[in-house]
Coordinates of C-alpha atoms and ligand atoms in Angstrom, one line a residue:
M92 CA -20.9 0.7 -28.1
A93 CA -22.8 0.6 -24.8
D94 CA -23.8 3.0 -22.1
S95 CA -23.8 1.0 -18.8
A96 CA -23.4 1.4 -15.1
G97 CA -25.1 4.8 -15.4
T98 CA -28.6 6.1 -15.8
Q99 CA -30.2 5.0 -19.0
S100 CA -31.7 8.4 -19.6
G101 CA -30.2 11.3 -21.4
Q102 CA -26.9 9.6 -22.1
N103 CA -26.0 11.7 -25.1
G104 CA -25.9 15.0 -23.2
P105 CA -25.3 17.7 -23.4
F106 CA -23.1 17.0 -20.4
D107 CA -21.5 19.4 -18.0
V108 CA -18.4 17.3 -18.3
V109 CA -17.2 14.5 -20.5
I110 CA -14.2 12.6 -19.1
L111 CA -12.0 10.5 -21.3
G112 CA -10.5 7.6 -19.4
G113 CA -11.9 5.8 -16.3
G114 CA -8.8 5.2 -14.2
S115 CA -7.9 6.8 -10.9
G116 CA -7.9 10.4 -12.3
G117 CA -10.9 10.1 -14.5
Y118 CA -13.3 8.3 -12.1
A119 CA -12.3 10.5 -9.1
C120 CA -13.2 13.5 -11.2
A121 CA -16.5 11.9 -12.4
L122 CA -17.5 10.9 -8.8
R123 CA -16.8 14.4 -7.4
A124 CA -18.4 16.2 -10.3
A125 CA -21.6 14.1 -10.0
Q126 CA -21.6 14.9 -6.2
L127 CA -21.5 18.6 -7.1
G128 CA -24.6 18.1 -9.3
M129 CA -23.0 18.0 -12.7
K130 CA -24.2 15.7 -15.5
V131 CA -21.2 13.5 -16.2
A132 CA -20.2 11.2 -19.0
L133 CA -17.2 8.8 -18.3
V134 CA -15.7 7.1 -21.3
E135 CA -13.6 4.0 -20.8
K136 CA -12.2 1.6 -23.4
G137 CA -11.2 -1.1 -21.0
E138 CA -12.2 -1.6 -17.4
L139 CA -13.4 1.2 -15.0
G140 CA -10.6 1.6 -12.5
G141 CA -7.7 1.6 -14.9
T142 CA -4.2 0.8 -14.2
C143 CA -4.2 1.2 -10.5
L144 CA -7.1 -1.3 -9.9
H145 CA -6.4 -3.8 -12.6
R146 CA -2.7 -3.7 -13.4
G147 CA -1.0 -1.5 -10.8
C148 CA -1.4 -0.6 -7.1
I149 CA -3.9 -3.1 -6.0
P150 CA -2.8 -6.4 -7.7
T151 CA 0.9 -5.6 -6.8
K152 CA 0.1 -5.0 -3.2
A153 CA -1.8 -8.3 -3.0
L154 CA 1.3 -10.0 -4.3
L155 CA 3.4 -8.2 -1.8
H156 CA 1.1 -9.3 1.0
A157 CA 1.4 -12.9 -0.2
A158 CA 5.2 -12.4 -0.3
E159 CA 5.1 -11.2 3.3
V160 CA 3.1 -14.3 4.3
A161 CA 5.7 -16.4 2.6
D162 CA 8.5 -14.7 4.4
S163 CA 6.6 -15.0 7.8
S164 CA 6.2 -18.7 7.3
R165 CA 9.8 -19.2 6.2
E166 CA 11.2 -17.1 9.0
S167 CA 8.8 -18.1 11.7
E168 CA 11.3 -20.1 13.8
Q169 CA 13.1 -16.7 14.7
F170 CA 9.9 -16.1 16.7
G171 CA 9.7 -19.6 18.1
V172 CA 6.9 -20.7 15.9
R173 CA 7.3 -24.0 14.0
T174 CA 5.9 -23.9 10.5
S175 CA 7.0 -25.5 7.2
F176 CA 7.1 -23.5 4.0
D177 CA 6.1 -25.8 1.2
G178 CA 6.2 -23.3 -1.6
I179 CA 4.1 -20.9 -3.6
D180 CA 0.9 -22.0 -5.4
M181 CA 0.9 -19.3 -8.0
P182 CA -2.6 -20.0 -9.3
A183 CA -3.9 -19.7 -5.7
V184 CA -2.0 -16.5 -5.2
N185 CA -3.5 -15.2 -8.4
A186 CA -7.0 -16.2 -7.3
Y187 CA -6.5 -14.3 -4.1
K188 CA -5.2 -11.2 -5.9
D189 CA -8.0 -11.4 -8.5
G190 CA -10.5 -11.7 -5.8
V191 CA -9.4 -8.5 -4.1
V192 CA -9.4 -6.7 -7.5
G193 CA -12.8 -8.2 -8.4
R194 CA -14.5 -7.0 -5.1
L195 CA -13.1 -3.5 -5.5
Y196 CA -14.1 -3.4 -9.2
K197 CA -17.6 -4.4 -8.4
G198 CA -17.7 -1.7 -5.6
L199 CA -16.5 0.9 -8.0
Q200 CA -19.0 0.1 -10.7
G201 CA -21.8 0.3 -8.0
L202 CA -20.5 3.7 -7.0
V203 CA -20.5 5.1 -10.5
K204 CA -23.9 3.8 -11.1
S205 CA -25.2 5.2 -7.8
R206 CA -23.9 8.7 -8.6
K207 CA -25.9 8.6 -11.9
I208 CA -22.8 9.0 -14.1
T209 CA -23.2 7.9 -17.8
F210 CA -20.6 5.3 -18.3
V211 CA -19.7 4.9 -22.0
E212 CA -17.8 1.7 -22.9
G213 CA -15.6 2.2 -25.9
M214 CA -12.5 3.9 -27.4
G215 CA -12.9 7.6 -27.3
R216 CA -11.3 10.4 -29.3
L217 CA -11.2 14.1 -28.7
V218 CA -13.0 15.7 -31.7
S219 CA -13.5 19.4 -30.5
P220 CA -12.7 21.5 -27.5
T221 CA -16.1 20.3 -26.1
A222 CA -16.6 16.8 -27.5
V223 CA -15.5 13.2 -27.5
E224 CA -16.5 10.7 -30.1
V225 CA -16.9 7.0 -29.3
D226 CA -17.8 4.6 -32.1
G227 CA -19.2 7.4 -34.3
R228 CA -21.3 8.8 -31.5
R229 CA -20.6 12.3 -30.2
Y230 CA -20.7 13.2 -26.5
E231 CA -20.7 17.0 -26.0
G232 CA -19.9 18.7 -22.8
K233 CA -19.2 22.2 -21.4
H234 CA -15.9 20.8 -20.4
V235 CA -13.7 17.8 -21.3
V236 CA -11.3 16.2 -19.1
L237 CA -8.5 14.1 -20.5
A238 CA -7.5 11.1 -18.3
T239 CA -6.1 8.5 -20.6
G240 CA -3.3 7.5 -18.3
S241 CA 0.0 5.7 -19.2
Y242 CA 1.6 2.6 -20.6
A243 CA 4.8 0.7 -19.7
K244 CA 7.6 2.0 -21.7
S245 CA 10.4 0.1 -23.2
L246 CA 13.9 1.1 -24.5
P247 CA 14.9 1.5 -28.1
G248 CA 15.6 -1.9 -29.7
L249 CA 14.1 -3.8 -26.8
D250 CA 11.0 -5.7 -27.9
I251 CA 8.4 -6.8 -25.3
D252 CA 7.4 -10.2 -26.5
G253 CA 5.2 -10.8 -23.5
S254 CA 6.7 -14.2 -22.5
Q255 CA 10.4 -13.9 -22.0
V256 CA 10.7 -10.1 -22.1
I257 CA 7.7 -8.7 -20.1
T258 CA 6.3 -5.6 -18.4
S259 CA 4.4 -5.4 -15.2
D260 CA 1.1 -6.1 -17.2
Q261 CA 2.3 -9.6 -18.0
A262 CA 4.2 -10.0 -14.7
L263 CA 0.9 -9.7 -12.9
K264 CA -0.5 -12.6 -14.9
L265 CA 2.3 -15.1 -14.5
D266 CA 1.0 -18.5 -13.6
R267 CA 4.4 -19.6 -12.1
V268 CA 7.2 -18.4 -10.1
P269 CA 10.1 -17.9 -12.4
A270 CA 13.4 -19.4 -11.4
S271 CA 15.3 -16.3 -12.1
V272 CA 14.5 -12.8 -13.3
V273 CA 16.5 -9.7 -14.4
V274 CA 14.5 -6.6 -13.5
L275 CA 15.4 -3.7 -15.7
G276 CA 14.8 -0.5 -13.7
G277 CA 15.4 0.0 -9.9
G278 CA 12.5 2.4 -9.5
V279 CA 9.4 1.7 -7.4
I280 CA 7.8 -0.8 -9.8
G281 CA 11.1 -2.7 -10.4
C282 CA 11.9 -2.9 -6.6
E283 CA 8.4 -4.1 -5.7
F284 CA 8.5 -7.0 -8.2
A285 CA 12.0 -7.8 -7.2
S286 CA 10.9 -8.0 -3.6
V287 CA 7.9 -10.2 -4.4
W288 CA 9.8 -12.7 -6.6
K289 CA 12.7 -13.0 -4.0
S290 CA 10.1 -13.8 -1.3
F291 CA 8.5 -16.3 -3.7
G292 CA 11.9 -18.1 -4.2
A293 CA 13.3 -16.6 -7.5
E294 CA 16.8 -15.4 -8.1
V295 CA 16.6 -11.7 -8.8
T296 CA 18.9 -9.1 -10.3
I297 CA 18.0 -5.5 -10.7
V298 CA 19.8 -3.4 -13.3
E299 CA 19.6 0.3 -12.8
A300 CA 21.3 3.0 -14.9
L301 CA 21.4 5.5 -12.1
P302 CA 23.8 5.2 -9.1
H303 CA 21.0 4.1 -6.7
L304 CA 17.8 2.0 -6.3
V305 CA 14.6 4.2 -5.9
P306 CA 16.7 7.1 -7.3
L307 CA 14.0 9.7 -6.6
E308 CA 14.2 9.1 -2.9
D309 CA 16.6 10.7 -0.3
E310 CA 20.0 9.0 -0.9
Q311 CA 20.1 7.7 2.6
S312 CA 16.8 5.8 1.9
S313 CA 18.2 4.3 -1.2
K314 CA 21.3 3.2 0.6
M315 CA 19.3 1.5 3.3
L316 CA 17.1 -0.2 0.8
E317 CA 20.2 -1.5 -1.0
R318 CA 21.7 -2.8 2.3
A319 CA 18.4 -4.6 3.1
F320 CA 18.1 -6.1 -0.4
R321 CA 21.8 -7.2 -0.2
K322 CA 20.9 -9.0 3.0
R323 CA 17.9 -10.6 1.3
K324 CA 20.3 -11.6 -1.5
I325 CA 18.6 -9.6 -4.1
A326 CA 21.5 -8.8 -6.5
F327 CA 21.7 -5.4 -8.2
E328 CA 23.9 -3.7 -10.7
L329 CA 23.9 0.1 -10.2
G330 CA 25.1 2.8 -12.7
A331 CA 24.8 0.0 -15.3
R332 CA 23.2 0.5 -18.7
F333 CA 21.4 -2.1 -20.6
S334 CA 22.9 -2.9 -24.0
G335 CA 20.9 -5.8 -25.3
V336 CA 19.0 -9.0 -24.8
E337 CA 19.2 -12.3 -26.5
K338 CA 16.8 -15.0 -26.3
T339 CA 18.2 -18.4 -25.1
E340 CA 16.7 -21.8 -24.7
G341 CA 16.0 -21.2 -21.0
G342 CA 15.0 -17.6 -21.3
V343 CA 17.2 -14.5 -21.8
K344 CA 20.8 -13.3 -21.8
V345 CA 20.9 -9.7 -20.8
S346 CA 24.0 -7.7 -21.7
L347 CA 25.2 -4.5 -20.0
E348 CA 27.3 -1.7 -21.4
N349 CA 29.9 -2.6 -18.7
G350 CA 30.5 -5.9 -20.5
K351 CA 28.6 -8.1 -17.9
T352 CA 26.0 -10.5 -19.1
I353 CA 23.2 -12.0 -16.8
E354 CA 21.2 -15.0 -17.8
A355 CA 17.7 -15.5 -16.4
E356 CA 14.3 -17.1 -17.2
L357 CA 12.7 -13.6 -17.6
L358 CA 13.4 -10.0 -18.2
L359 CA 11.0 -7.6 -16.6
V360 CA 11.2 -4.2 -18.2
A361 CA 10.4 -1.5 -15.6
V362 CA 11.9 1.6 -17.0
G363 CA 9.1 4.0 -16.4
R364 CA 5.7 4.8 -17.9
G365 CA 4.8 7.0 -20.9
P366 CA 1.6 9.0 -21.4
T367 CA -1.2 7.5 -23.4
S368 CA -1.7 10.4 -25.8
Q369 CA -1.1 9.2 -29.3
E370 CA -3.7 9.5 -32.0
L371 CA -6.5 10.6 -29.6
G372 CA -7.0 13.9 -31.3
Y373 CA -5.3 16.0 -28.7
E374 CA -2.9 17.8 -31.0
Q375 CA -5.5 18.3 -33.7
V376 CA -7.8 20.1 -31.3
G377 CA -4.9 22.4 -30.3
V378 CA -4.0 21.0 -26.9
E379 CA -0.3 21.8 -26.1
M380 CA 1.8 18.8 -25.4
E381 CA 5.4 18.1 -24.2
R382 CA 7.2 14.9 -24.8
G383 CA 3.7 13.2 -25.2
F384 CA 2.4 14.7 -21.9
V385 CA -0.4 17.0 -21.8
K386 CA 0.7 20.5 -20.5
V387 CA -1.4 22.0 -17.8
D388 CA -1.4 24.8 -15.3
E389 CA -1.5 24.5 -11.5
H390 CA -5.2 23.8 -11.7
C391 CA -4.8 21.1 -14.4
Q392 CA -6.3 23.3 -17.1
T393 CA -4.7 23.0 -20.6
N394 CA -4.2 25.9 -23.0
V395 CA -7.6 25.1 -24.4
P396 CA -9.9 26.7 -21.7
T397 CA -12.7 24.0 -21.9
I398 CA -10.1 21.1 -21.6
S399 CA -8.5 19.9 -18.4
A400 CA -6.2 16.9 -18.0
V401 CA -5.3 14.8 -14.9
G402 CA -3.3 11.8 -13.8
D403 CA -0.4 10.0 -15.5
L404 CA -1.2 11.8 -18.7
I405 CA 0.3 15.0 -17.3
P406 CA 3.9 15.5 -16.1
T407 CA 3.2 15.3 -12.4
L408 CA 4.0 12.3 -10.0
Q409 CA 2.6 9.1 -11.5
L410 CA 0.6 7.9 -8.5
A411 CA -3.0 6.9 -8.1
H412 CA -3.6 9.3 -5.2
V413 CA -2.2 12.1 -7.3
G414 CA -4.7 11.2 -10.0
F415 CA -7.5 11.2 -7.3
G416 CA -6.4 14.6 -6.0
E417 CA -6.2 16.2 -9.5
G418 CA -9.5 14.6 -10.6
I419 CA -11.2 16.0 -7.5
M420 CA -9.6 19.5 -7.9
V421 CA -10.7 19.7 -11.6
A422 CA -14.2 18.7 -10.7
E423 CA -14.4 21.3 -7.9
R424 CA -13.0 24.0 -10.2
L425 CA -15.6 23.1 -12.9
G426 CA -18.3 23.1 -10.1
G427 CA -17.5 26.8 -9.3
L428 CA -15.5 26.1 -6.2
E429 CA -12.0 27.4 -5.6
P430 CA -9.8 24.4 -4.8
A431 CA -6.2 25.1 -3.8
P432 CA -3.5 23.7 -6.2
I433 CA -1.9 20.6 -5.1
D434 CA 1.4 20.8 -3.3
Y435 CA 3.2 17.9 -5.1
D436 CA 6.0 17.9 -2.5
G437 CA 3.4 17.2 0.1
V438 CA 2.2 14.1 -1.6
P439 CA 3.3 10.9 0.2
R440 CA 5.4 8.3 -1.8
V441 CA 5.7 4.7 -0.8
T442 CA 7.6 1.8 -2.2
Y443 CA 5.9 -1.3 -0.8
S444 CA 8.9 -3.6 -1.0
E445 CA 10.3 -5.4 2.0
P446 CA 11.5 -3.2 3.6
E447 CA 9.2 -0.3 2.6
V448 CA 10.5 3.1 1.8
A449 CA 8.2 6.1 2.5
S450 CA 8.6 9.8 2.2
V451 CA 7.0 13.2 2.2
G452 CA 8.4 16.6 1.5
I453 CA 11.8 17.2 0.0
T454 CA 15.1 15.2 0.2
E455 CA 18.2 16.4 2.0
S456 CA 20.0 17.3 -1.2
R457 CA 16.9 19.3 -2.5
A458 CA 16.7 21.1 0.9
K459 CA 20.4 22.0 0.5
E460 CA 19.7 23.5 -2.9
K461 CA 16.7 25.4 -1.5
Y462 CA 18.1 26.6 1.8
G463 CA 21.9 26.3 1.4
D464 CA 24.2 23.7 3.1
D465 CA 24.1 25.5 6.3
G466 CA 20.4 26.3 6.2
I467 CA 19.2 22.9 7.1
E468 CA 19.4 20.3 9.9
T469 CA 18.9 16.6 9.6
L470 CA 18.3 13.9 12.2
T471 CA 18.2 10.1 11.6
Y472 CA 16.4 8.1 14.3
D473 CA 17.5 4.4 14.1
L474 CA 14.5 1.9 14.4
A475 CA 16.9 -0.1 16.6
G476 CA 15.6 2.2 19.4
N477 CA 12.0 1.5 18.6
G478 CA 10.4 -1.3 20.5
K479 CA 7.8 -2.3 18.0
S480 CA 10.4 -2.4 15.1
Q481 CA 12.5 -4.7 17.3
I482 CA 9.5 -6.9 17.9
L483 CA 9.0 -7.1 14.1
K484 CA 12.8 -7.5 13.7
T485 CA 13.0 -4.8 11.1
A486 CA 15.9 -2.4 10.5
G487 CA 15.6 1.2 9.2
F488 CA 15.2 4.6 10.2
V489 CA 13.0 7.8 10.4
K490 CA 15.0 10.8 8.9
L491 CA 13.9 14.3 9.3
V492 CA 15.1 17.3 7.3
R493 CA 14.2 20.7 8.7
Q494 CA 14.8 24.2 7.6
K495 CA 17.4 25.6 10.3
D496 CA 15.2 27.2 13.0
G497 CA 12.2 26.5 10.8
P498 CA 9.7 23.7 10.0
V499 CA 10.2 20.2 9.0
V500 CA 10.4 20.1 5.2
G501 CA 11.1 16.3 4.6
I502 CA 10.5 13.0 6.3
H503 CA 12.1 9.8 4.9
M504 CA 11.5 6.4 6.3
V505 CA 12.7 2.9 5.7
G506 CA 11.7 -0.3 7.4
S507 CA 8.9 -2.9 7.4
R508 CA 5.4 -1.4 7.4
V509 CA 6.8 2.3 7.4
G510 CA 4.3 3.1 4.6
E511 CA 1.7 3.3 7.3
L512 CA 3.6 6.0 9.1
V513 CA 3.5 8.3 6.2
A514 CA 0.0 9.6 7.1
E515 CA 1.4 11.3 10.2
A516 CA 4.5 12.5 8.4
Q517 CA 2.3 14.1 5.8
L518 CA 0.3 16.0 8.4
I519 CA 3.6 17.2 10.0
Y520 CA 4.9 18.4 6.7
G521 CA 1.5 20.0 5.7
W522 CA 1.1 21.6 9.0
E523 CA 4.7 23.1 8.6
A524 CA 5.3 21.8 12.2
Y525 CA 8.5 22.6 14.1
P526 CA 10.1 19.6 15.9
D527 CA 9.0 21.0 19.2
D528 CA 5.3 20.9 18.0
V529 CA 5.5 17.2 17.3
A530 CA 7.7 16.4 20.3
S531 CA 5.0 17.5 22.6
L532 CA 2.5 14.9 21.2
V533 CA 2.5 11.8 23.2
H534 CA 2.7 8.7 20.8
A535 CA 1.3 5.3 21.6
H536 CA 3.8 2.7 23.0
P537 CA 4.9 0.4 21.6
T538 CA 4.0 1.4 18.0
Q539 CA 6.2 2.3 15.1
T540 CA 4.6 5.8 15.1
E541 CA 6.6 6.3 18.2
A542 CA 9.7 6.4 16.0
V543 CA 8.2 9.5 14.3
G544 CA 7.6 11.1 17.7
E545 CA 11.0 10.2 19.0
A546 CA 12.8 11.5 15.9
H547 CA 11.0 14.9 16.6
L548 CA 12.0 14.7 20.3
A549 CA 15.6 14.1 19.3
L550 CA 15.5 17.0 16.8
A551 CA 14.0 19.2 19.4
G552 CA 17.1 18.5 21.6
K553 CA 15.4 16.0 24.0
P554 CA 16.0 12.5 22.7
L555 CA 14.4 9.7 24.6
H556 CA 15.4 6.3 23.2
A557 CA 18.3 7.7 21.2
H558 CA 21.7 8.9 21.9
G559 CA 21.7 12.6 22.1
Ligands
FAD691 C1 2.7 -2.1 -11.5 C2 2.2 -0.8 -11.0 C3 2.1 -0.5 -9.7 C4 1.7 0.7 -9.1 N1 1.6 0.8 -7.8 C5 1.1 2.0 -7.4 C6 0.9 2.2 -6.0 O1 1.1 1.3 -5.2 N2 0.4 3.4 -5.6 C7 0.1 4.4 -6.4 O2 -0.3 5.5 -6.0 N3 0.3 4.3 -7.7 C8 0.7 3.1 -8.2 N4 0.9 2.9 -9.6 C9 0.6 4.0 -10.5 C10 -1.0 4.3 -10.7 O3 -1.4 2.9 -11.1 C11 -1.2 5.3 -11.7 O4 -0.6 6.4 -11.3 C12 -2.7 5.6 -11.9 O5 -3.4 4.4 -12.2 C13 -2.9 6.7 -12.9 O6 -4.2 7.0 -13.1 P1 -4.8 7.5 -14.4 O7 -6.3 7.7 -14.2 O8 -4.0 8.8 -14.8 O9 -4.5 6.4 -15.6 P2 -4.9 5.0 -15.7 O10 -5.2 4.4 -14.4 O11 -3.9 4.4 -16.6 O12 -6.4 5.1 -16.4 C14 -6.5 5.5 -17.7 C15 -7.8 4.9 -18.3 O13 -8.0 5.5 -19.5 C16 -8.5 4.5 -20.5 N5 -8.2 5.0 -21.8 C17 -7.1 5.3 -22.4 N6 -7.3 5.8 -23.6 C18 -8.6 5.7 -23.8 C19 -9.5 6.1 -24.9 N7 -8.9 6.6 -26.1 N8 -10.8 6.0 -24.7 C20 -11.3 5.4 -23.6 N9 -10.6 5.1 -22.6 C21 -9.3 5.2 -22.7 C22 -7.6 3.3 -20.1 O14 -8.2 2.1 -20.5 C23 -7.5 3.4 -18.6 O15 -8.5 2.7 -17.9 C24 1.3 1.7 -10.1 C25 1.4 1.5 -11.5 C26 1.9 0.2 -11.9 C27 2.0 0.1 -13.4

């Protein structure tokens, strides 16, 4: 066991806060708590930065960027530029990806050190409402924050062997482009890997048990993504349940309950993530749990007053920025401030496939449940009318859902690069803006953000580049 990256004085406390898990939720909490003058211990058994930095957001987005470069070189003639696409050098792609991760990792270690956080390397276990034990050494704190994150789930009877049947952890380490892949699960992670592999030249089939890809998104977004994937020749089976997998000489033979079988070199299991909460002492100390998740109130406090929990370990959206937000909120509460609870509907969601899917606020169907079928209005602005989107040759839309005679309550977008538009959408939602409020803001031309402006112009009854 070693204390590192922190000050070498007074490591054993007592601390104001002991944080178990150094991923997005845990380290954000540690950084903010230290900034507020608290004495912080951060316990991490693997690498500071957790899933997001090492096995999640950052490496996948590096692969997606490499995929975009591959598409650009393959499709460059559409723009009058002659290039030749000679293929993917996977070790070089991995070196680029690992370089990005490495630089951010170094930066984060420096940040934790500069805030004088005591970084404890080792496997921690909750041993009392105010203490965590690591390799026989006890770290006492006035408060404990649980932030042990999540792991890639599988299905009953589906064994991950790490070579033919893999999760995103192994997918990020592949040293080759597979000839063909079955992706089990059409959620965010499944769609992102499907998009990368297709761009890299693999044959991809997604199997999704629900009726649509990215099933948590507005149905119109899901359908648009499906149309785009169909055009890209990414195959998918919707409403199809997995029944079994057999290893073959060349890879795997996946069977579905509908009787179909699909052969491929690899099966990626992307059926969701479960909380890392087993055998960590949580139940023994009396922390209330539900399906393995730690139960918390709107300020992320558990039923044990000295214990809070954040990130993928609690049943909120499993996103890095949600972990950051929860970690910061807990630190501020422990620091005597009065942070507002997080409005989870107001958290932006982005699937970084090609095309991207981005949203904030509620879907049309949820708005109907909330305000009644006649209590809402929607408007879909087609990116065909947006100059920059035409320049990029992308198809998609910006869809607005508003409460009738009320504010915009949902913004849903599909198209290349629309993830970047979600920042403005989030402000519109958070500000409870009326279409007229946004319509009066002049947007820069020609940008894709104009599509957000024009959607509001149209919903306010004064469409510009749209049929009224
Ligand atoms: C492939 C993939 C892509 C993703 N892409 C995105 C994205 O683009 N955008 C986005 O917002 N989110 C994305 N996510 C989700 C994001 O990574 C998670 O929501 C985020 O990492 C959760 O943070 P966390 O701190 O709760 O958990 P984690 O990041 O999992 O961190 C938990 C940490 O706790 C440590 N730990 C666990 N148990 C112990 C113990 N007993 N003792 C000591 N340490 C322990 C672990 O080693 C780990 O470092 C992605 C996830 C995956 C898998």
